[in-house]
Amino acid sequence: MNEQKNRKKLKTISGFNKALVKPKNLNKRSQNIEHIQQKKITSRSNTKKLYTVSVALPGSIIDNAQSIELKTYLAGQLARSFAVFNVDEIVIFNELGIRKNSETFTTQIDSHTKNKREEGISSDPNVFLARILQYLETPQYLRKELFPVHQDLTYAGLLNPLDCPHHVRKEEKSPFREGVIIDKKPKSGETSLVNAGLSKYVIIDKSIKPGVRVTLDMGNYEISKNDHQYIEAKVISPKVPKQHGLYWGYNIRIADSISKVFTECSYPGGYDVAIGTSERGKVVDDVIDDLPEFNHLLVVFGGLGGIEAAIDVDEDLKCSGEEADALFDLWINTCPDQGSRTIRTEVSLFKKFFIISYRMVIPYFFRKLC
């Protein structure tokens, strides 16, 4: 009996030891896995984005916060949402519209401005929101040179970073970088020096005035092996990294009214498709397959009174707020059966964008590619 027990123990121990022994072809497997992973990364970096996504929202949503700390935090939440969903353009429009002939409107603005000055922040919520969003989109090593000290940015340093692909770290190697022209001229002629967040300045073959932000093609540089005084690079369009499958931040535009969101569009031919969001729109499940073909998509969010309120005060629009759906290709409700009378923009934006991106836009292009 004892011999049988010992034999069982030996078999168990030998089986356990075999499990601990590395198979002979483990190195080959690990190399294959690394090769596949590298292939995935390469293929992803060469994938071109076939469309752009723009978001329009009123800066008045900032006024819902009671203090400068909460206003700043709210702007930071919006910035994170825009970065997560690869938004290319943010349009901040004036929900109050332009009524230069209205004495009541002027009085409201004067009172509004006075209260803002007492709080120690920008008098215009649209400007405040735009400044915070632009600050967060800018790589950390450029902020000191591009953003002078301002009261609106008092608490911006406490916000969570976006950590986008163009926020490259000092020792991290990247084919592209963001930089700013510094006020220092090299000895050679038509050249400029750029601070790109590296241990050495970058030199470009163009003469550009100091303080201008530029996108750089770094090529195959090696910081440690580079014995030159400067690192050579080329100035390129910010669109180039996006064409290589990299999300390269967002642009910001301020519109005086909701109609200017459309009429002052920076894309040739304007936006192909415009989506309006409202609790009075069609349930998103019913219009998933109705998304038209597009190259430039615009998604519009309303403030506390919705998009309808912004349309009612816009003198350039002939339609009323009740006819708001006529301005859009799709008029959708992404939060049906909501448990609250009103959904704050900062709360609903992440959910709405998740639904629009992953249930409408991505399946649409998947079907198009197939």
Coordinates of C-alpha atoms in Angstrom, one line a residue, residues 69-336:
E69 CA -13.5 75.5 -9.7
L70 CA -16.7 73.7 -10.8
K71 CA -16.7 75.6 -14.1
T72 CA -13.2 74.5 -14.8
Y73 CA -13.9 70.9 -13.8
L74 CA -17.0 70.9 -16.1
A75 CA -14.9 72.1 -19.0
G76 CA -12.3 69.3 -18.3
Q77 CA -15.0 66.7 -18.4
L78 CA -16.1 67.9 -21.8
A79 CA -12.5 67.9 -23.1
R80 CA -12.0 64.3 -22.0
S81 CA -15.2 63.2 -23.8
F82 CA -14.1 65.0 -27.0
A83 CA -10.7 63.3 -26.9
V84 CA -12.1 59.8 -26.1
F85 CA -14.3 60.0 -29.2
N86 CA -11.7 61.5 -31.5
V87 CA -13.6 64.8 -32.1
D88 CA -11.9 66.9 -34.8
E89 CA -13.6 70.2 -34.3
I90 CA -15.5 71.9 -31.4
V91 CA -17.8 74.8 -32.2
I92 CA -18.9 76.9 -29.2
F93 CA -21.9 79.0 -30.1
N94 CA -23.7 81.8 -28.4
E95 CA -27.0 80.5 -27.2
L96 CA -28.4 84.0 -26.7
G97 CA -27.9 84.9 -30.3
I98 CA -27.2 88.5 -31.5
R99 CA -29.7 91.2 -30.7
K100 CA -27.9 94.5 -31.0
N101 CA -31.2 96.4 -31.2
S102 CA -32.6 95.0 -28.0
E103 CA -32.1 97.2 -24.9
T104 CA -33.2 94.3 -22.6
F105 CA -30.6 92.0 -24.1
T106 CA -27.9 94.7 -23.6
T107 CA -28.9 95.2 -20.0
Q108 CA -28.7 91.5 -19.3
I109 CA -25.2 91.3 -20.8
D110 CA -24.0 94.2 -18.8
S111 CA -25.3 92.7 -15.6
H112 CA -23.9 89.3 -16.6
T113 CA -20.5 90.8 -17.3
K114 CA -20.4 92.6 -14.0
N115 CA -21.2 89.4 -12.1
K116 CA -18.4 87.5 -13.9
R117 CA -15.9 90.2 -13.2
E118 CA -16.7 89.9 -9.5
E119 CA -16.1 86.2 -9.7
G120 CA -12.7 86.9 -11.3
I121 CA -13.3 84.9 -14.6
S122 CA -13.9 85.7 -18.2
S123 CA -17.1 87.7 -18.8
D124 CA -18.0 85.5 -21.8
P125 CA -18.8 81.8 -21.0
N126 CA -18.0 80.9 -24.6
V127 CA -14.5 82.3 -24.3
F128 CA -14.0 80.7 -20.9
L129 CA -14.9 77.3 -22.2
A130 CA -12.9 77.7 -25.4
R131 CA -9.8 78.7 -23.4
I132 CA -10.0 75.7 -21.1
L133 CA -10.5 73.3 -24.0
Q134 CA -7.6 74.8 -25.9
Y135 CA -5.3 74.7 -22.9
L136 CA -6.0 71.0 -22.3
E137 CA -5.6 70.1 -26.0
T138 CA -2.1 71.7 -26.1
P139 CA 0.8 69.5 -25.1
Q140 CA 2.1 70.2 -21.6
Y141 CA 5.5 71.4 -22.7
L142 CA 4.0 74.1 -24.9
R143 CA 1.5 75.6 -22.5
K144 CA 4.0 78.0 -20.8
E145 CA 4.9 79.6 -24.1
L146 CA 1.5 79.6 -25.7
F147 CA -0.7 80.5 -22.7
P148 CA 0.1 83.6 -20.6
V149 CA -1.1 83.8 -17.0
H150 CA -4.9 84.2 -17.0
Q151 CA -7.6 84.1 -14.4
D152 CA -9.6 81.6 -16.4
L153 CA -6.7 79.1 -16.1
T154 CA -6.3 79.4 -12.3
Y155 CA -7.5 75.8 -11.7
A156 CA -6.7 74.3 -15.1
G157 CA -3.6 72.7 -13.8
L158 CA -5.7 70.4 -11.5
L159 CA -7.6 68.9 -14.4
N160 CA -6.9 65.3 -15.7
P161 CA -4.6 65.4 -18.8
L162 CA -6.1 64.3 -22.1
D163 CA -3.0 62.2 -22.8
C164 CA -3.7 62.3 -26.6
P165 CA -1.1 60.8 -29.1
H166 CA 0.3 64.3 -29.8
H167 CA 1.0 64.8 -26.1
V168 CA 4.4 63.1 -26.6
R169 CA 6.7 62.7 -23.6
K170 CA 10.3 63.9 -23.6
E171 CA 12.1 60.6 -24.1
E172 CA 9.3 59.0 -26.2
K173 CA 10.0 58.6 -29.9
S174 CA 7.3 59.7 -32.3
P175 CA 7.2 60.3 -36.0
F176 CA 5.3 63.5 -35.4
R177 CA 5.5 66.2 -32.7
E178 CA 3.9 69.5 -31.9
G179 CA 6.2 72.5 -31.3
V180 CA 6.4 76.2 -30.9
I181 CA 8.8 78.6 -32.7
I182 CA 11.1 80.2 -30.1
D183 CA 12.6 83.7 -30.2
K184 CA 16.1 82.6 -31.0
K185 CA 17.6 82.7 -34.5
P186 CA 20.2 80.1 -35.6
K187 CA 23.3 81.2 -37.5
S188 CA 22.1 79.8 -40.8
G189 CA 19.7 81.9 -43.0
E190 CA 16.0 81.0 -43.6
T191 CA 15.6 78.7 -40.6
S192 CA 13.8 78.7 -37.3
L193 CA 14.3 76.9 -34.0
V194 CA 11.4 75.0 -32.4
N195 CA 10.7 73.8 -28.9
A196 CA 9.3 70.3 -29.4
G197 CA 9.6 69.1 -25.8
L198 CA 13.0 67.4 -26.4
S199 CA 16.4 67.8 -24.8
K200 CA 17.5 69.7 -27.9
Y201 CA 15.8 72.3 -30.0
V202 CA 14.5 71.3 -33.5
I203 CA 15.6 73.3 -36.5
I204 CA 13.4 73.7 -39.6
D205 CA 14.1 75.1 -43.0
K206 CA 11.5 77.9 -42.8
S207 CA 11.6 81.3 -41.2
I208 CA 8.5 81.6 -39.0
K209 CA 7.7 84.3 -36.4
P210 CA 8.1 83.3 -32.7
G211 CA 5.1 82.0 -30.8
V212 CA 3.6 80.1 -33.7
R213 CA 2.6 76.5 -33.0
V214 CA 3.7 74.0 -35.7
T215 CA 3.4 70.3 -36.5
L216 CA 6.7 68.5 -37.2
D217 CA 7.7 65.5 -39.2
M218 CA 10.6 64.2 -37.1
G219 CA 11.7 61.5 -39.5
N220 CA 14.0 58.8 -38.0
Y221 CA 15.8 60.8 -35.4
E222 CA 17.8 59.4 -32.5
I223 CA 18.3 61.8 -29.5
S224 CA 21.0 59.8 -27.8
K225 CA 23.1 59.2 -31.0
N226 CA 22.6 62.7 -32.4
D227 CA 25.8 64.7 -31.8
H228 CA 24.5 67.8 -33.7
Q229 CA 23.5 70.9 -31.9
Y230 CA 19.9 70.7 -33.2
I231 CA 17.5 68.0 -34.5
E232 CA 16.4 68.5 -38.0
A233 CA 12.7 68.2 -38.9
K234 CA 10.1 69.4 -41.4
V235 CA 6.9 71.5 -40.9
I236 CA 3.8 69.7 -42.0
S237 CA 0.1 70.1 -41.9
P238 CA -1.7 69.0 -38.8
K239 CA -3.8 66.8 -41.0
V240 CA -0.9 64.5 -41.9
P241 CA -0.8 62.6 -38.5
K242 CA -4.5 62.1 -38.8
Q243 CA -4.0 60.6 -42.3
H244 CA -1.7 58.1 -40.6
G245 CA -4.4 57.0 -38.2
L246 CA -3.3 59.1 -35.3
Y247 CA -5.8 61.3 -33.4
W248 CA -4.1 64.7 -33.3
G249 CA -6.4 66.8 -31.1
Y250 CA -9.2 69.1 -32.0
N251 CA -9.7 72.6 -33.4
I252 CA -11.9 75.2 -31.7
R253 CA -14.2 77.7 -33.3
I254 CA -16.5 80.3 -31.6
A255 CA -19.8 81.1 -33.4
D256 CA -22.0 84.2 -32.6
S257 CA -25.2 82.2 -33.0
I258 CA -26.3 78.7 -33.9
S259 CA -26.8 79.7 -37.6
K260 CA -23.1 80.7 -37.7
V261 CA -22.2 77.1 -36.8
F262 CA -23.3 76.2 -40.3
T263 CA -22.5 79.3 -42.4
E264 CA -19.0 79.7 -41.1
C265 CA -18.0 76.1 -41.5
S266 CA -14.3 75.7 -42.2
Y267 CA -14.7 72.7 -44.5
P268 CA -15.2 73.3 -48.2
G269 CA -18.8 72.6 -49.0
G270 CA -19.8 72.6 -45.4
Y271 CA -21.0 69.7 -43.3
D272 CA -22.4 66.8 -45.2
V273 CA -24.6 65.6 -42.4
A274 CA -25.9 67.4 -39.3
I275 CA -27.4 65.6 -36.3
G276 CA -29.5 67.5 -33.8
T277 CA -30.1 66.0 -30.3
S278 CA -33.4 66.7 -28.5
E279 CA -35.7 64.9 -26.1
R280 CA -38.4 65.6 -28.8
G281 CA -36.4 63.8 -31.5
K282 CA -36.9 60.3 -32.8
V283 CA -35.6 57.4 -30.7
V284 CA -32.1 56.6 -31.9
D285 CA -32.9 52.9 -32.3
D286 CA -35.4 53.8 -35.0
V287 CA -32.9 55.8 -37.1
I288 CA -29.7 53.8 -36.8
D289 CA -29.9 52.8 -40.5
D290 CA -30.9 56.2 -41.7
L291 CA -27.5 57.8 -41.5
P292 CA -26.6 59.3 -44.9
E293 CA -23.2 59.2 -46.6
F294 CA -20.8 61.9 -45.3
N295 CA -17.3 63.2 -45.1
H296 CA -17.9 65.8 -42.4
L297 CA -20.3 65.0 -39.6
L298 CA -21.8 67.7 -37.3
V299 CA -23.4 66.8 -34.0
V300 CA -25.2 69.7 -32.2
F301 CA -26.1 69.8 -28.5
G302 CA -28.4 72.3 -26.8
G303 CA -28.1 74.0 -23.5
L304 CA -30.6 74.0 -20.7
G305 CA -33.4 75.1 -23.0
G306 CA -32.4 72.8 -25.8
I307 CA -31.5 73.6 -29.4
E308 CA -35.0 75.0 -29.8
A309 CA -34.2 78.0 -27.5
A310 CA -31.1 78.9 -29.5
I311 CA -33.0 78.9 -32.7
D312 CA -35.8 81.1 -31.3
V313 CA -33.4 84.0 -30.6
D314 CA -31.4 83.7 -33.8
E315 CA -32.5 86.5 -36.1
D316 CA -30.7 84.9 -39.1
L317 CA -33.0 81.9 -39.0
K318 CA -36.6 82.1 -40.4
C319 CA -37.8 79.0 -38.7
S320 CA -38.9 78.8 -35.1
G321 CA -37.7 76.4 -32.4
E322 CA -40.7 74.2 -33.0
E323 CA -39.4 73.6 -36.5
A324 CA -35.8 72.9 -35.3
D325 CA -35.8 69.4 -36.9
A326 CA -35.9 71.1 -40.4
L327 CA -32.3 72.3 -39.9
F328 CA -30.9 68.8 -39.4
D329 CA -30.6 65.6 -41.4
L330 CA -31.4 63.5 -38.3
W331 CA -33.3 64.8 -35.2
I332 CA -32.7 62.1 -32.5
N333 CA -33.3 61.4 -28.9
T334 CA -30.5 59.3 -27.4
C335 CA -32.0 59.2 -23.9
P336 CA -35.6 58.0 -24.2

